[in-house]
XYZ file of C-alpha atoms in Angstrom:
701
model
C 44.470 10.245 -115.970
C 42.288 11.158 -120.014
C 38.853 9.979 -120.466
C 38.987 7.327 -122.312
C 41.648 6.174 -118.953
C 43.101 2.664 -117.991
C 41.148 -1.017 -117.837
C 43.795 -4.416 -117.928
C 44.025 -8.864 -120.912
C 45.793 -11.050 -123.219
C 46.062 -14.167 -124.000
C 49.644 -13.386 -126.368
C 51.142 -12.655 -122.381
C 51.436 -15.075 -119.965
C 49.778 -15.467 -116.491
C 52.268 -14.883 -113.346
C 50.653 -16.225 -110.342
C 48.426 -14.006 -108.017
C 51.973 -11.429 -106.436
C 51.966 -11.483 -102.108
C 49.041 -8.885 -101.676
C 47.357 -9.531 -103.826
C 43.446 -9.114 -103.982
C 42.025 -12.285 -104.832
C 38.238 -11.536 -103.552
C 38.590 -9.546 -106.057
C 39.455 -10.790 -109.374
C 38.207 -14.109 -109.176
C 35.667 -13.238 -111.988
C 38.563 -12.149 -113.719
C 40.727 -15.842 -113.440
C 36.588 -17.885 -114.266
C 36.805 -15.339 -117.468
C 39.788 -16.532 -118.429
C 39.595 -19.562 -118.129
C 37.058 -19.179 -120.635
C 39.512 -17.732 -122.960
C 42.010 -20.321 -122.895
C 39.249 -23.288 -122.951
C 37.908 -22.219 -126.236
C 41.860 -20.835 -128.032
C 43.586 -24.377 -127.829
C 39.383 -25.975 -129.217
C 40.155 -23.039 -132.297
C 42.546 -24.245 -133.741
C 41.987 -28.423 -133.635
C 37.748 -27.630 -134.589
C 39.524 -24.917 -138.226
C 41.793 -28.655 -138.447
C 38.586 -30.719 -138.633
C 36.528 -28.077 -140.329
C 39.172 -28.077 -143.356
C 39.167 -31.739 -143.177
C 35.494 -32.043 -143.373
C 35.754 -30.328 -146.859
C 38.429 -32.474 -148.373
C 36.322 -36.057 -147.090
C 33.439 -35.376 -145.808
C 31.959 -37.331 -148.294
C 33.888 -39.948 -147.351
C 33.559 -40.410 -144.038
C 29.608 -39.769 -144.519
C 29.511 -42.881 -146.112
C 31.669 -45.108 -144.712
C 29.943 -44.260 -141.543
C 27.300 -45.145 -142.260
C 28.448 -48.951 -143.730
C 29.868 -49.095 -140.459
C 26.507 -48.262 -138.121
C 24.769 -50.739 -140.485
C 27.093 -53.685 -140.337
C 26.405 -53.177 -136.307
C 22.757 -53.293 -136.461
C 22.887 -56.006 -138.430
C 25.355 -57.871 -136.142
C 22.784 -57.069 -133.456
C 20.309 -58.751 -135.286
C 21.737 -61.745 -136.001
C 22.689 -62.453 -132.132
C 19.616 -61.095 -130.405
C 16.227 -60.862 -131.962
C 14.510 -58.869 -128.719
C 17.786 -56.701 -127.240
C 18.330 -55.321 -130.861
C 14.968 -53.864 -130.867
C 15.754 -52.017 -127.901
C 19.748 -50.753 -128.037
C 18.725 -49.787 -131.477
C 16.168 -47.604 -130.747
C 18.343 -45.923 -128.214
C 20.447 -45.594 -130.278
C 19.232 -44.044 -133.015
C 17.966 -41.583 -130.431
C 20.876 -40.721 -129.131
C 22.043 -40.174 -132.659
C 19.409 -37.548 -133.343
C 20.218 -36.398 -128.757
C 23.828 -35.165 -130.049
C 23.015 -34.012 -133.297
C 19.980 -31.685 -131.141
C 22.136 -30.069 -128.831
C 26.046 -30.946 -129.518
C 28.083 -29.527 -125.914
C 31.776 -29.160 -126.181
C 33.853 -31.968 -123.850
C 35.863 -30.178 -122.275
C 34.365 -27.294 -120.188
C 33.902 -23.883 -121.302
C 35.078 -22.506 -124.669
C 36.430 -19.379 -125.372
C 34.533 -16.565 -126.175
C 35.180 -15.231 -128.738
C 36.646 -17.393 -131.429
C 34.710 -18.158 -134.677
C 34.311 -22.150 -133.824
C 31.671 -23.496 -131.512
C 29.442 -26.055 -131.059
C 26.953 -24.664 -132.931
C 28.357 -24.925 -136.455
C 29.817 -27.614 -135.872
C 26.611 -29.966 -134.434
C 25.490 -27.993 -137.439
C 27.815 -29.662 -139.933
C 27.727 -33.017 -138.381
C 23.473 -32.558 -139.451
C 24.482 -32.548 -142.377
C 26.051 -35.233 -143.238
C 23.888 -36.571 -140.833
C 20.872 -35.883 -144.081
C 23.678 -36.959 -146.553
C 23.473 -39.908 -144.846
C 19.963 -40.495 -144.585
C 19.223 -39.787 -147.993
C 22.299 -42.608 -149.504
C 19.963 -45.521 -147.652
C 17.432 -44.720 -151.474
C 20.965 -45.112 -152.915
C 22.299 -48.056 -155.357
C 25.195 -46.875 -154.973
C 26.148 -46.864 -151.399
C 24.090 -49.914 -150.658
C 26.461 -53.267 -150.249
C 25.772 -57.005 -149.810
C 25.207 -56.318 -146.096
C 23.086 -54.157 -146.857
C 21.007 -56.226 -149.335
C 20.374 -59.530 -147.711
C 19.756 -57.545 -144.239
C 16.710 -55.889 -146.479
C 14.900 -59.350 -147.668
C 14.874 -59.552 -143.977
C 12.672 -56.925 -142.768
C 11.222 -58.369 -140.361
C 13.776 -57.173 -137.471
C 11.438 -54.134 -135.080
C 14.207 -52.077 -133.935
C 15.604 -51.679 -137.954
C 11.880 -50.382 -139.274
C 12.068 -47.965 -136.717
C 14.879 -46.467 -136.357
C 13.727 -46.009 -141.072
C 10.561 -44.808 -139.470
C 12.525 -42.628 -138.006
C 14.822 -41.404 -140.032
C 12.377 -41.057 -142.473
C 9.428 -39.491 -140.118
C 12.718 -36.873 -138.889
C 14.306 -35.704 -142.612
C 10.438 -34.797 -143.431
C 9.725 -32.554 -140.550
C 13.078 -31.323 -140.702
C 12.766 -29.682 -144.431
C 8.804 -28.738 -143.122
C 11.086 -26.756 -140.730
C 13.627 -25.611 -142.962
C 10.594 -23.743 -145.221
C 8.322 -22.756 -142.041
C 7.465 -19.012 -142.065
C 7.192 -19.410 -138.416
C 10.030 -21.171 -136.865
C 11.308 -18.563 -134.939
C 14.981 -19.502 -135.982
C 17.664 -20.969 -137.548
C 19.889 -22.443 -133.688
C 16.201 -23.321 -132.332
C 15.378 -26.797 -133.236
C 11.567 -28.690 -132.051
C 11.036 -31.802 -130.635
C 10.485 -35.168 -131.834
C 8.765 -38.019 -131.487
C 11.400 -40.297 -130.954
C 9.106 -43.576 -132.764
C 7.277 -40.977 -135.401
C 4.261 -40.828 -134.582
C 2.579 -37.517 -132.495
C 1.982 -38.015 -128.723
C -0.156 -37.868 -126.790
C -2.381 -35.266 -125.997
C -2.146 -35.427 -122.513
C 1.165 -37.777 -120.967
C -0.929 -40.050 -117.820
C 2.231 -41.291 -116.442
C 5.664 -41.054 -115.774
C 7.189 -42.935 -119.681
C 4.367 -41.067 -120.657
C 5.988 -37.431 -119.902
C 9.261 -38.925 -120.721
C 8.329 -39.545 -124.258
C 6.760 -36.258 -124.602
C 10.136 -34.777 -123.725
C 12.249 -36.608 -125.914
C 14.022 -39.037 -123.505
C 11.532 -42.403 -123.737
C 14.040 -43.955 -125.549
C 17.276 -42.870 -123.251
C 17.037 -44.759 -119.366
C 19.161 -47.587 -119.062
C 16.881 -50.455 -117.681
C 19.008 -52.691 -115.491
C 19.144 -56.001 -117.523
C 21.488 -57.998 -115.848
C 19.289 -60.341 -114.094
C 15.850 -61.165 -114.872
C 12.333 -59.994 -113.595
C 11.387 -60.907 -110.761
C 7.953 -63.224 -111.063
C 4.552 -61.470 -109.911
C 6.396 -58.412 -111.222
C 4.120 -57.863 -113.997
C 0.686 -58.647 -111.753
C 2.459 -55.666 -108.839
C 2.466 -53.410 -111.726
C -1.275 -54.055 -112.826
C -2.134 -54.346 -108.812
C -1.070 -51.056 -108.234
C -2.372 -49.195 -111.561
C -5.527 -50.043 -110.117
C -5.759 -48.153 -107.245
C -6.881 -44.638 -106.382
C -4.379 -42.139 -107.117
C -3.752 -41.449 -102.912
C -3.917 -45.314 -102.415
C -0.874 -45.131 -104.606
C 0.724 -42.254 -103.264
C 0.559 -43.966 -99.898
C 1.496 -47.252 -101.583
C 5.102 -44.999 -102.623
C 5.693 -43.633 -99.391
C 5.459 -47.084 -97.804
C 7.876 -48.418 -100.272
C 10.014 -44.987 -100.121
C 10.479 -45.828 -96.562
C 11.753 -49.998 -97.191
C 14.157 -49.252 -99.698
C 18.215 -48.753 -98.573
C 19.691 -45.832 -99.273
C 21.140 -46.851 -102.848
C 17.994 -48.047 -103.922
C 16.267 -44.166 -102.862
C 19.476 -42.941 -104.827
C 19.056 -44.825 -108.315
C 15.026 -43.274 -108.456
C 16.915 -39.659 -108.045
C 18.582 -40.464 -110.867
C 16.131 -41.600 -113.092
C 14.203 -38.831 -111.916
C 15.056 -35.418 -111.539
C 16.575 -34.966 -115.028
C 12.342 -34.984 -115.944
C 11.684 -32.380 -113.863
C 14.521 -30.264 -115.706
C 13.924 -27.850 -118.730
C 14.798 -25.560 -120.800
C 12.923 -22.622 -120.339
C 14.481 -20.463 -122.801
C 14.371 -22.424 -125.699
C 10.714 -22.541 -124.947
C 10.006 -18.602 -124.280
C 9.186 -15.905 -127.070
C 13.109 -14.416 -128.090
C 12.347 -11.070 -126.516
C 11.723 -12.496 -123.051
C 14.377 -14.980 -123.297
C 17.026 -12.467 -124.096
C 15.298 -9.729 -121.565
C 15.961 -12.659 -118.747
C 19.289 -13.563 -120.633
C 20.757 -9.473 -119.979
C 19.922 -10.470 -115.425
C 23.494 -12.639 -116.284
C 26.909 -11.209 -115.424
C 28.611 -11.513 -119.267
C 31.049 -14.782 -117.976
C 28.483 -16.056 -117.178
C 26.533 -15.712 -120.015
C 29.951 -16.830 -121.717
C 28.797 -19.755 -119.720
C 25.143 -19.798 -120.859
C 26.456 -19.984 -124.031
C 28.115 -23.506 -124.530
C 24.315 -25.002 -123.357
C 23.630 -25.548 -126.666
C 23.206 -24.036 -129.705
C 20.378 -22.269 -129.594
C 21.670 -20.432 -125.981
C 24.222 -19.900 -128.292
C 22.789 -17.751 -130.706
C 20.696 -16.246 -128.352
C 24.249 -15.439 -126.567
C 25.982 -13.608 -129.552
C 22.666 -10.548 -129.917
C 24.394 -7.470 -130.526
C 22.107 -5.743 -128.841
C 22.878 -7.792 -125.315
C 26.519 -6.619 -125.462
C 26.573 -3.854 -126.121
C 24.414 -2.864 -122.502
C 26.658 -5.634 -121.043
C 29.784 -2.291 -122.730
C 28.139 -0.047 -121.139
C 27.748 -0.723 -118.443
C 31.424 -1.165 -118.533
C 31.863 2.299 -119.568
C 32.471 0.454 -123.053
C 32.023 3.086 -126.332
C 32.381 1.486 -129.111
C 32.096 -2.232 -130.734
C 35.049 -3.756 -132.584
C 34.580 -5.439 -135.854
C 37.226 -8.531 -136.226
C 37.711 -9.825 -140.099
C 37.078 -13.302 -139.505
C 38.827 -16.083 -141.498
C 36.706 -18.289 -141.945
C 32.749 -18.062 -141.776
C 31.621 -21.376 -141.876
C 28.192 -20.720 -141.618
C 26.883 -17.323 -143.126
C 23.963 -16.501 -141.569
C 25.822 -17.243 -137.957
C 26.728 -13.505 -137.139
C 29.186 -12.376 -134.319
C 29.210 -9.951 -132.034
C 31.259 -6.839 -133.259
C 30.135 -5.727 -129.184
C 30.409 -9.313 -127.648
C 34.862 -8.711 -129.492
C 34.709 -4.877 -127.975
C 33.776 -6.052 -124.182
C 36.295 -9.190 -124.751
C 38.912 -6.621 -126.069
C 38.284 -4.996 -123.058
C 38.441 -7.748 -120.253
C 42.418 -9.592 -121.751
C 43.886 -5.686 -121.323
C 42.177 -5.260 -117.869
C 43.817 -9.165 -116.891
C 47.263 -7.588 -119.372
C 47.137 -5.140 -116.163
C 46.647 -6.552 -113.213
C 48.898 -9.207 -114.309
C 50.593 -9.691 -117.994
C 54.003 -10.044 -118.170
C 55.530 -6.163 -117.711
C 57.945 -6.202 -121.345
C 60.770 -3.967 -121.878
C 59.124 -0.002 -121.890
C 59.666 1.734 -124.354
C 62.398 4.728 -122.828
C 61.758 8.260 -124.177
C 65.082 10.766 -123.199
C 65.118 14.259 -123.359
C 65.145 17.414 -121.471
C 68.906 16.397 -120.355
C 68.552 16.082 -116.009
C 66.466 18.997 -115.980
C 62.286 18.903 -114.330
C 59.471 17.090 -116.033
C 56.811 19.631 -114.302
C 53.833 18.765 -116.756
C 52.699 15.793 -118.942
C 50.001 15.888 -121.407
C 48.892 12.089 -122.950
C 45.839 11.964 -125.885
C 45.591 9.197 -128.990
C 48.583 8.516 -129.492
C 51.056 11.982 -129.365
C 53.113 12.447 -125.748
C 53.826 16.278 -124.598
C 56.513 16.950 -121.884
C 57.404 20.132 -120.760
C 60.037 20.944 -118.325
C 61.933 23.334 -116.616
C 64.876 23.490 -119.046
C 62.009 26.396 -120.624
C 61.370 23.573 -123.408
C 58.412 21.260 -124.390
C 58.694 18.018 -126.659
C 56.320 16.115 -128.495
C 57.109 11.948 -128.167
C 55.124 9.336 -130.398
C 53.396 7.094 -128.009
C 53.789 4.237 -130.981
C 57.562 4.394 -131.700
C 58.142 6.173 -128.790
C 61.003 8.892 -130.780
C 60.647 12.507 -130.451
C 58.570 14.424 -133.531
C 59.711 18.123 -132.628
C 60.694 20.423 -129.540
C 58.934 23.151 -128.895
C 61.814 26.014 -128.658
C 60.109 29.397 -127.773
C 59.874 30.472 -123.735
C 62.324 31.709 -122.286
C 61.696 30.566 -118.730
C 60.587 26.766 -117.191
C 57.426 26.494 -118.185
C 55.271 25.217 -115.952
C 51.908 24.262 -116.757
C 49.872 22.563 -120.042
C 47.029 21.102 -122.097
C 46.593 19.781 -125.300
C 43.458 18.495 -126.875
C 43.665 17.540 -130.104
C 46.664 19.308 -132.353
C 46.721 22.537 -130.140
C 48.918 22.139 -127.129
C 48.734 25.063 -124.560
C 51.203 26.031 -121.974
C 52.468 28.834 -119.482
C 55.992 29.723 -118.434
C 58.255 31.367 -115.879
C 58.261 34.425 -117.990
C 54.914 35.400 -117.744
C 53.273 34.570 -121.149
C 51.029 31.498 -122.743
C 51.937 30.130 -125.751
C 49.661 28.120 -128.342
C 50.652 25.601 -130.413
C 50.697 23.597 -133.336
C 51.366 20.266 -132.713
C 50.910 18.714 -136.114
C 53.820 21.485 -137.385
C 55.562 22.256 -133.826
C 54.889 26.583 -134.881
C 53.562 28.725 -132.110
C 50.556 30.205 -133.688
C 49.867 32.136 -130.152
C 51.793 34.278 -127.172
C 49.467 35.409 -124.887
C 50.696 38.613 -122.753
C 48.890 39.717 -119.518
C 50.280 37.696 -116.446
C 52.512 39.786 -114.747
C 54.715 37.033 -112.983
C 54.781 32.717 -113.232
C 51.502 30.906 -115.271
C 51.218 28.436 -112.667
C 48.063 26.697 -113.036
C 46.022 26.158 -116.912
C 42.554 24.351 -117.745
C 41.571 24.546 -120.824
C 37.718 24.172 -122.463
C 36.244 23.808 -125.689
C 38.044 26.822 -127.393
C 38.791 28.838 -123.847
C 41.684 28.189 -121.424
C 41.630 29.739 -117.481
C 44.937 29.901 -116.549
C 45.779 31.038 -112.815
C 49.122 33.340 -112.747
C 51.332 34.815 -109.208
C 50.346 37.297 -110.043
C 47.032 36.650 -107.920
C 44.958 36.841 -110.856
C 42.910 34.592 -112.975
C 42.684 35.534 -117.220
C 40.037 33.403 -119.047
C 41.824 33.857 -123.674
C 40.330 32.557 -126.954
C 42.757 30.901 -128.626
C 41.986 30.696 -131.601
C 42.240 34.912 -131.807
C 45.446 35.207 -128.585
C 42.634 37.650 -127.007
C 42.451 38.075 -123.765
C 38.020 38.156 -123.783
C 37.800 37.946 -119.429
C 40.542 39.322 -115.622
C 38.926 37.762 -112.780
C 41.160 39.615 -109.832
C 39.577 38.864 -105.863
C 42.855 36.912 -104.251
C 44.906 37.860 -102.745
C 48.484 35.299 -103.077
C 49.196 33.539 -105.570
C 46.728 31.100 -107.239
C 47.705 27.581 -107.778
C 44.975 25.633 -109.466
C 42.353 26.171 -111.229
C 38.799 24.428 -113.307
C 36.822 25.313 -115.565
C 33.862 24.104 -117.055
C 32.140 26.717 -120.169
C 29.817 27.876 -117.348
C 32.091 28.836 -114.086
C 35.869 28.900 -112.882
C 36.511 27.956 -109.471
C 40.340 28.667 -107.935
C 41.933 27.378 -105.202
C 45.395 29.672 -103.803
C 47.896 29.990 -101.301
C 45.089 32.942 -98.851
C 44.113 29.747 -98.240
C 40.799 31.224 -100.418
C 37.875 29.023 -103.402
C 36.472 31.149 -105.060
C 33.687 30.317 -107.841
C 33.856 32.962 -110.524
C 31.269 34.153 -113.611
C 33.953 34.551 -116.175
C 31.310 36.023 -118.170
C 30.425 38.950 -115.538
C 33.802 39.274 -113.809
C 32.750 38.056 -110.476
C 33.031 36.913 -107.745
C 30.010 34.290 -106.675
C 31.156 32.957 -103.904
C 34.348 32.822 -101.766
C 34.477 29.136 -99.976
C 35.548 29.557 -96.078
C 37.322 26.721 -93.774
C 41.176 26.449 -94.915
C 43.083 27.188 -92.936
C 46.431 27.293 -94.856
C 47.306 27.128 -98.461
C 44.859 25.316 -101.226
C 46.909 23.388 -103.131
C 44.300 20.951 -105.479
C 41.132 20.738 -107.320
C 38.184 18.976 -108.643
C 35.086 20.285 -109.682
C 32.295 18.321 -111.715
C 29.433 21.327 -112.752
C 28.189 21.092 -108.569
C 30.716 19.558 -106.077
C 33.883 22.150 -105.389
C 36.683 19.250 -103.635
C 39.444 21.525 -102.538
C 42.672 19.717 -100.986
C 44.782 21.677 -98.913
C 48.461 22.167 -96.426
C 46.238 22.245 -93.446
C 45.429 18.117 -93.965
C 42.161 18.525 -94.655
C 39.837 17.995 -97.791
C 36.605 19.683 -98.685
C 34.123 18.952 -100.730
C 31.317 22.424 -101.446
C 28.337 22.576 -102.873
C 28.837 25.365 -106.173
C 25.969 27.004 -106.273
C 24.555 28.047 -102.786
C 28.629 27.320 -101.531
C 27.959 26.081 -98.770
C 30.762 23.724 -97.389
C 29.576 19.678 -97.769
C 32.014 17.900 -95.692
C 35.089 17.932 -94.333
C 37.648 14.318 -95.721
C 39.284 13.565 -92.536
C 42.210 11.121 -91.893
C 45.327 12.441 -94.593
C 48.286 13.807 -91.860
C 50.272 16.033 -94.704
C 49.502 18.522 -97.632
C 47.264 17.175 -100.050
C 48.753 17.103 -103.217
C 46.550 15.572 -105.941
C 43.165 14.494 -105.974
C 40.558 13.373 -109.368
C 36.846 12.694 -109.066
C 34.946 11.256 -110.880
C 30.869 11.461 -110.245
C 31.031 10.432 -106.722
C 34.753 8.720 -105.954
C 37.081 10.828 -105.017
C 41.419 9.895 -104.598
C 43.451 11.550 -103.135
C 47.053 11.292 -102.788
C 49.416 13.029 -99.862
C 52.729 13.695 -98.795
C 52.179 11.347 -96.001
C 52.152 8.615 -98.120
C 49.175 6.916 -98.333
C 45.691 7.204 -101.166
C 42.861 6.977 -99.870
C 39.269 7.089 -101.781
C 35.717 8.908 -100.694
C 32.088 8.751 -101.973
C 31.542 12.718 -101.470
C 28.163 11.896 -100.770
C 28.317 10.634 -97.725
C 32.177 12.095 -96.582
C 32.902 8.827 -95.689
C 35.665 7.048 -95.931
C 35.742 3.878 -98.567
C 39.822 2.440 -98.835
C 43.207 3.458 -97.207
C 45.493 2.265 -99.850
C 48.742 0.866 -97.862
C 49.948 -1.414 -95.902
C 53.070 -2.796 -96.767
C 53.477 -2.691 -99.847
C 52.146 1.612 -99.440
C 54.332 4.097 -100.873
C 57.558 5.198 -98.968
C 57.740 8.623 -99.707
C 54.781 11.426 -100.952
C 52.533 10.381 -103.833
C 53.560 12.469 -106.569
C 50.324 11.671 -109.441
C 47.765 9.955 -109.196
C 44.931 8.696 -111.064
C 42.095 6.195 -111.200
C 38.943 3.630 -113.899
C 36.325 1.991 -112.695
C 38.355 -1.461 -111.987
C 42.317 0.146 -110.993
C 43.983 2.975 -108.892
C 46.770 4.495 -110.646
C 49.580 6.099 -108.130
C 53.142 7.492 -107.988
C 55.508 8.510 -105.215
C 59.473 9.696 -105.058
C 59.927 5.921 -103.761
C 60.906 5.567 -107.256
C 57.287 3.255 -107.898
C 54.631 3.438 -109.808
C 51.833 1.154 -108.351
C 48.582 -0.643 -109.023
C 45.207 -0.707 -106.793
C 42.149 -2.110 -107.105
C 39.879 1.115 -106.958
C 37.077 -1.635 -105.121
C 39.321 -3.695 -102.101
C 41.764 -0.763 -102.337
C 44.386 -4.013 -101.812
C 47.658 -3.577 -103.581
C 48.030 -6.034 -107.022
C 52.131 -4.737 -108.387
C 53.784 -2.810 -108.954
C 54.183 -1.499 -112.585
C 57.912 0.735 -112.374
C 60.708 0.591 -109.864
C 63.672 2.544 -110.362
C 66.555 1.209 -109.143
C 67.598 4.503 -107.732
C 64.546 4.221 -106.020
C 65.001 5.443 -102.133
C 68.854 7.352 -103.322
C 67.224 9.874 -105.617
C 65.006 8.430 -108.444
C 61.902 10.104 -108.793
C 58.742 9.725 -110.774
C 57.172 13.279 -110.986
C 53.680 13.014 -113.054
C 52.490 9.512 -114.789
C 49.399 9.562 -117.068
C 47.710 6.386 -118.571
C 44.834 5.617 -121.055
C 42.848 2.601 -122.135
C 46.126 0.546 -122.544
C 48.954 1.935 -122.037
C 51.066 3.899 -119.277
C 53.740 7.258 -118.830
C 55.710 7.614 -116.096
C 58.280 10.294 -115.921
C 61.292 9.834 -114.186
C 64.290 11.655 -113.215
C 66.267 12.670 -110.098
C 67.477 16.051 -107.981
C 70.962 14.587 -106.867
C 71.867 13.025 -110.866
C 70.774 8.812 -109.337
C 67.942 8.810 -112.119
C 68.834 10.146 -116.323
C 65.539 12.077 -116.842
C 63.433 10.139 -119.343
C 59.686 8.969 -120.085
C 58.757 5.527 -119.540
C 55.374 3.991 -122.003
C 54.796 0.661 -120.939
C 52.040 -0.968 -123.122
C 49.134 -2.869 -122.345
C 46.843 -4.090 -125.447
C 45.950 -6.661 -126.815
C 46.227 -8.294 -131.558
C 42.252 -8.788 -131.466
C 43.461 -10.685 -134.924
């Protein structure tokens, strides 16, 4: 698998229901995040339309809403002065609260859209300022308001105007205050415009301090009982312990519905938005402990949380945890608030999540079919960037475009079948049964060098920077400089064909049909260690600079220390030849001719998962790749399967050949983050030799 490997979700692809055997436990977080994505996508179009409507009709709307509110207040005043006093203050406070903390009504928003509640509440606040300023404009005064001006004795209206005036002045002062931490955070205002008491003494004082003094709905359907005020004065005259004793007795004498009412009144008052009261650095540190899906939900809490949850450094760390190396800059169609910046790292995270979802359950669109090599076997496959290189026993290599599916050029020059290859950038190296290696320019198709020296088939090779190490059936290894074409070193010591080789620029590790694994110093051409223990041919190797992992026809896998040559673990469980392996960090995935795939921890020697069950392969595993989320496997049964790396559960089939089971084979697979390339064919003519290219990319425009 390429270094930038896989992952799989796109809003452009329809979701499929879970398939039988799919791992629901491992995908629960992804499903939850997809709900967030879909919801905000629906809100995006509506909010953009609302923004355009506001631009055109914003002034008229503000005037009409102000006039309607004035008329409503006048009617309330004429009906009942006392009720108007209570409700008017409460209404003003509710409007203020809505502007301060506008929240989405329909649940979660999608993570990556331009429109959000932060931007919308900003616009509503600007409209409110226009309305309040309009109170002093002669052009906006109506007969109704003139009549109301002559009866300014209504305490409710006085209360509202003083509140609006105070709020306006406080806001303008804050807008120019250099000590305000962020444009998104708004301090608490007194609902009356008057200073708060320095130390709250009653529960009512506490509610007033946190700005909820006018919000609680009181029971107004019945008249207060006789003696209520005397009862309250008696309660206030008692000492603290006496009040507690009285409350205990009162609670014991209440019915459950009455206790529930008390809870509904009391509990909200003790909920604190501690994030908004912390310095920005500490608030971001707290949010950094959230999982990305929880961070996206936190962004819907209020405007200030939205700003914090868009922090670019915060999302950069989340991306690094997921192995995402590059931010994604999206050209936004419309910037409603220039001071609000969307995080490119957050966009990159969302894109990767959508790609992951595409791999897991996106619609499988018809693959690109790349036909070539006639009916010959594709023996080796390379995939880098948008270029695919296939080698065949028809003596040729073909260079393909992964985007268009066209064959860009055919590399002709070998006089025997091509059985090994490597690629980096524009350089391709191939090894053949004609006993040579060739270095090609992938852009022009020119053969730059032909490397002579081996006396039998070049069966394996490994490229590192400017050097390539080749292993041959002549039992030797050779180190070549691909720029000059010179053979730098010859490593001799095996007594049978060299089947696999690894090179990290410092050490060469080789496995052969003589049952041995050897560790070499290529500069001195000396064998540092001969790793003995296998009892049959060694077919596969992995090397990370510290550990050597070898797979053999004796059914075992051995883990060795490259410095000491000691065998650390012997991994048993497979029943046949281990034909392919991949190692990343301490996780090893092995494919076997017994039709199973196993996931190991090489530090402990423990088998973490066996990929089997009713959906397992029905024949030998031919190739595999894995990343942090998935394992992709191919088989002689004509299928390519996707598995969950953590749980080992089967997710779905990515490829199923119609000739599978009757001769159709998937020989090789190579995958990038967004594409999967499969080399398929048959040995009996039931399946045409070709490459299949599946695309799981998403459009983030």
